[in-house]
Coordinates of C-alpha atoms and ligand atoms in Angstrom, one line a residue:
M1 CA 202.5 -72.6 346.2
K2 CA 205.0 -70.0 347.5
L3 CA 204.8 -66.3 347.1
F4 CA 208.2 -64.5 347.5
Y5 CA 207.3 -60.9 348.4
S6 CA 208.5 -58.0 350.6
P7 CA 206.4 -58.1 353.8
F8 CA 206.1 -54.4 354.4
H9 CA 202.5 -54.1 355.2
S10 CA 202.4 -50.3 355.4
F11 CA 201.1 -50.5 351.9
V12 CA 198.6 -52.7 350.1
H13 CA 200.1 -55.6 348.1
K14 CA 197.9 -56.4 345.1
S15 CA 199.2 -60.0 344.9
L16 CA 198.0 -60.6 348.5
V17 CA 194.7 -58.9 347.7
A18 CA 194.3 -61.2 344.6
A19 CA 195.2 -64.3 346.7
H20 CA 192.6 -63.4 349.3
E21 CA 189.9 -62.5 346.8
A22 CA 190.4 -65.8 345.1
G23 CA 190.1 -67.8 348.4
L24 CA 193.7 -69.0 348.1
W25 CA 195.1 -67.4 351.2
D26 CA 195.6 -70.7 353.0
Q27 CA 197.2 -72.3 350.0
I28 CA 200.1 -69.9 350.0
E29 CA 203.4 -70.1 351.8
W30 CA 204.7 -66.6 352.3
V31 CA 208.4 -66.2 351.7
P32 CA 209.7 -62.8 352.9
T33 CA 212.2 -61.4 350.4
Y34 CA 213.9 -58.1 350.7
P35 CA 215.3 -57.3 347.3
F36 CA 217.0 -54.1 348.3
K37 CA 219.1 -55.8 350.9
N38 CA 220.9 -57.2 347.8
R39 CA 222.3 -53.8 347.0
A40 CA 226.1 -53.6 347.2
G41 CA 227.2 -51.8 350.2
E42 CA 224.1 -52.4 352.2
D43 CA 223.6 -55.5 354.3
Q44 CA 225.5 -58.6 353.3
G45 CA 225.5 -59.1 349.6
D46 CA 222.9 -61.3 347.9
R47 CA 221.4 -62.9 350.9
Y48 CA 217.9 -62.6 349.7
S49 CA 218.5 -63.1 346.0
I50 CA 215.9 -65.1 344.2
G51 CA 217.8 -64.7 340.9
A52 CA 218.0 -68.5 340.7
I53 CA 214.2 -68.7 340.0
N54 CA 213.5 -65.2 338.6
P55 CA 216.2 -63.7 336.4
L56 CA 215.0 -60.2 337.2
N57 CA 215.4 -60.9 341.0
K58 CA 212.2 -59.0 341.7
V59 CA 209.3 -59.5 344.0
P60 CA 206.6 -60.6 343.8
T61 CA 207.4 -64.0 342.4
L62 CA 205.0 -66.9 342.6
A63 CA 206.2 -70.5 342.5
L64 CA 203.7 -73.2 341.9
D65 CA 204.0 -76.6 343.6
D66 CA 205.3 -78.2 340.4
G67 CA 208.1 -75.7 340.2
Q68 CA 206.6 -73.4 337.6
V69 CA 207.5 -69.8 338.4
V70 CA 205.3 -66.9 337.5
Y71 CA 206.6 -63.4 337.8
G72 CA 205.5 -60.0 336.9
S73 CA 202.7 -59.0 339.3
Q74 CA 200.1 -58.9 336.5
A75 CA 200.9 -62.5 335.5
I76 CA 200.8 -63.5 339.2
I77 CA 197.4 -62.0 339.9
E78 CA 195.9 -63.4 336.7
C79 CA 197.3 -66.8 337.6
L80 CA 195.8 -66.6 341.1
D81 CA 192.5 -65.4 339.6
S82 CA 192.4 -68.3 337.3
M83 CA 192.6 -70.7 340.3
S84 CA 189.9 -68.9 342.2
R85 CA 188.2 -71.1 344.8
S86 CA 185.9 -68.4 346.1
G87 CA 184.0 -67.8 343.0
T88 CA 185.2 -64.2 342.9
R89 CA 187.1 -63.2 339.7
I90 CA 188.9 -59.9 339.5
Y91 CA 189.6 -60.3 335.7
P92 CA 186.4 -59.6 333.8
P93 CA 185.8 -61.6 330.6
A94 CA 187.0 -60.0 327.3
G95 CA 185.1 -56.8 326.6
A96 CA 184.9 -53.2 327.7
A97 CA 185.0 -54.0 331.5
R98 CA 188.2 -56.0 331.0
W99 CA 189.9 -53.4 328.9
D100 CA 189.0 -50.8 331.5
A101 CA 190.3 -53.0 334.4
I102 CA 193.6 -53.9 332.7
T103 CA 194.2 -50.4 331.5
R104 CA 193.7 -49.1 335.1
L105 CA 196.0 -51.9 336.2
A106 CA 198.7 -50.7 333.7
L107 CA 198.3 -47.1 334.9
A108 CA 198.4 -48.0 338.6
D109 CA 201.3 -50.4 338.2
T110 CA 203.4 -47.9 336.3
M111 CA 202.6 -45.3 338.9
F112 CA 203.8 -47.8 341.5
E113 CA 207.1 -48.5 339.6
L114 CA 207.7 -44.8 339.1
T115 CA 207.3 -44.2 342.8
V116 CA 209.8 -47.0 343.5
A117 CA 212.2 -45.1 341.2
L118 CA 211.6 -41.9 343.3
V119 CA 212.1 -43.8 346.5
M120 CA 215.4 -45.3 345.2
E121 CA 216.6 -41.9 344.0
G122 CA 215.7 -40.5 347.5
W123 CA 218.3 -42.8 349.0
H124 CA 221.0 -40.7 347.5
P125 CA 222.2 -37.5 349.3
P126 CA 220.1 -34.5 348.1
A127 CA 223.1 -33.1 346.1
Q128 CA 223.4 -36.3 344.2
Q129 CA 219.8 -36.7 343.3
R130 CA 218.8 -36.2 339.6
R131 CA 216.3 -33.4 339.5
A132 CA 215.5 -34.3 335.9
L133 CA 214.2 -37.7 337.1
F134 CA 211.8 -36.1 339.5
E135 CA 210.7 -33.6 336.7
W136 CA 210.1 -36.5 334.3
I137 CA 208.1 -38.7 336.8
W138 CA 205.9 -36.2 338.7
P139 CA 203.7 -35.1 335.8
K140 CA 202.9 -38.7 335.1
L141 CA 202.0 -39.3 338.7
I142 CA 199.8 -36.2 339.0
R143 CA 198.0 -36.9 335.7
G144 CA 197.7 -40.5 336.8
F145 CA 196.0 -39.5 340.1
D146 CA 193.8 -37.1 338.2
A147 CA 192.8 -39.9 335.8
L148 CA 191.9 -42.2 338.7
E149 CA 189.9 -39.4 340.3
A150 CA 188.0 -39.0 337.0
A151 CA 187.4 -42.7 336.9
A152 CA 186.1 -42.7 340.5
R153 CA 183.7 -39.9 339.7
R154 CA 182.3 -41.9 336.8
G155 CA 181.8 -44.7 339.3
F156 CA 183.0 -48.3 339.5
D157 CA 181.1 -51.4 339.2
G158 CA 182.5 -54.0 341.5
F159 CA 186.1 -54.8 342.3
D160 CA 188.6 -55.8 339.6
A161 CA 192.3 -56.3 339.0
G162 CA 192.7 -52.6 338.3
H163 CA 191.3 -51.7 341.7
A164 CA 193.8 -54.1 343.3
G165 CA 196.6 -52.2 341.4
M166 CA 195.1 -48.9 342.5
L167 CA 195.2 -49.9 346.1
Q168 CA 198.8 -50.7 345.8
A169 CA 199.9 -47.6 343.9
V170 CA 197.9 -45.2 346.0
S171 CA 199.0 -46.7 349.3
Y172 CA 202.7 -46.8 348.3
L173 CA 202.8 -43.1 347.5
D174 CA 200.7 -42.2 350.6
F175 CA 202.7 -40.3 353.1
R176 CA 201.2 -42.4 355.8
A177 CA 202.9 -45.5 354.4
R178 CA 206.3 -43.9 355.2
F179 CA 207.9 -45.3 352.1
Y180 CA 207.9 -41.9 350.5
E181 CA 208.3 -39.4 353.1
A182 CA 208.4 -35.6 352.9
K183 CA 211.8 -35.3 351.2
D184 CA 210.8 -34.9 347.6
P185 CA 212.6 -31.9 345.9
L186 CA 209.5 -31.0 343.9
Y187 CA 206.5 -32.1 346.0
P188 CA 207.7 -32.5 349.5
D189 CA 204.2 -32.4 351.0
F190 CA 202.3 -34.2 348.2
D191 CA 198.9 -35.5 349.4
W192 CA 197.0 -37.4 346.8
T193 CA 193.7 -36.8 348.6
E194 CA 193.8 -33.1 348.0
G195 CA 191.2 -32.2 345.3
R196 CA 190.4 -35.9 344.7
P197 CA 187.3 -36.5 346.9
A198 CA 185.9 -39.3 344.7
L199 CA 189.2 -41.3 344.7
Q200 CA 189.5 -40.7 348.5
A201 CA 185.9 -42.0 349.1
W202 CA 186.6 -45.0 346.9
W203 CA 189.9 -45.7 348.8
E204 CA 188.2 -45.4 352.2
E205 CA 185.6 -48.0 351.2
A206 CA 188.0 -50.3 349.4
V207 CA 190.5 -50.6 352.3
Q208 CA 187.7 -52.2 354.3
R209 CA 187.7 -55.2 352.1
P210 CA 188.8 -58.4 353.9
S211 CA 191.5 -58.9 351.2
V212 CA 193.0 -55.6 352.2
R213 CA 192.5 -56.0 356.0
S214 CA 194.2 -59.4 355.7
H215 CA 197.6 -57.7 355.7
H216 CA 197.4 -53.9 355.4
G217 CA 198.9 -52.2 358.5
K218 CA 199.7 -55.5 360.2
D219 CA 203.3 -56.5 361.0
F220 CA 204.5 -59.7 359.3
E221 CA 204.8 -62.5 361.8
G222 CA 206.9 -65.4 360.8
D223 CA 210.4 -66.2 359.6
D224 CA 211.8 -63.5 357.4
S225 CA 215.4 -64.6 357.6
A226 CA 217.6 -64.9 354.5
E227 CA 218.1 -68.6 355.4
F228 CA 214.4 -69.2 355.2
C229 CA 214.2 -67.4 351.8
Q230 CA 217.1 -69.4 350.4
A231 CA 215.7 -72.7 351.7
K232 CA 212.5 -71.9 349.8
V233 CA 214.4 -71.1 346.6
R234 CA 216.1 -74.5 346.9
E235 CA 212.7 -76.2 347.3
V236 CA 211.5 -74.5 344.1
L237 CA 214.6 -75.6 342.3
A238 CA 214.2 -79.2 343.6
A239 CA 210.5 -79.2 342.4
Q240 CA 211.7 -78.0 339.0
A241 CA 214.4 -80.8 338.9
R242 CA 211.8 -83.4 339.7
G243 CA 209.5 -82.1 337.0
G244 CA 212.4 -82.0 334.5
R245 CA 212.2 -78.3 334.1
Ligands
GSH301 N1 207.1 -55.1 337.0 C1 207.3 -55.8 338.3 C2 207.8 -54.7 339.2 C3 208.1 -55.3 340.6 C4 209.1 -54.4 341.4 O1 209.4 -53.3 341.0 N2 209.6 -55.0 342.4 C5 210.6 -54.3 343.2 C6 210.2 -54.2 344.6 S1 209.2 -52.9 344.9 C7 211.9 -55.2 343.2 O2 211.8 -56.3 343.4 N3 213.0 -54.6 343.0 C8 214.3 -55.2 343.1 C9 215.2 -54.9 342.0 O3 214.7 -54.3 341.0 O4 216.3 -55.4 342.1 C10 206.0 -56.3 338.8 O5 204.9 -55.7 338.5 O6 206.0 -57.4 339.4

């Protein structure tokens, strides 16, 4: 199977965490995809577009060997979890633990997407940035971090899909990841660790997991050309054609 994803390893990717936890790391062909190089005016048009296999043209996107495409990171990690070869499952069975895990996943993933929106807004010159957007998003992020701190204080039992989402969301906003540098008009020096010792302690332990160390902080080595990406899109389309999809 192929995973189309952006190989910036300064933050934790939950789909890579899920693949590693499931013992599927070696079953995956990594296809570097840079969705924002598709923006008009930057780079060369749609060189990395995966719109032919995912109408949203978003990463991550998983393509199974029979051509079935799974997108939406929650769908991807649930799919990987269902194929686990390691015996580890990050989706608990139906019940309180599952509702807690998928609710934390929803929180973390929304925090991640809101941070993506801030990053994109930050690409505009300061005078053109919409202050109202920052004023709308920041209270959600701060309450979100506070909710994660409260959850960490109550304590966690094991490692689940929500934790994978937390690793991604927290690391993406972290100033050390350099995705969101000190240029925010409201919180230029935001440091999520301040006043959140339980979350920080959880983070420091969680990043030691082999599934995180597999990629976090490591440069991607391999072909990340647009030609490679497009060749892999064509392979997915060919598999779909063979299967009558
Ligand atoms: N809901 C999606 C969000 C994924 C997402 O926001 N991906 C971004 C990269 S960080 C993307 O591909 N953006 C390209 C675009 O929106 O055109 C998921 O969880 O998979």
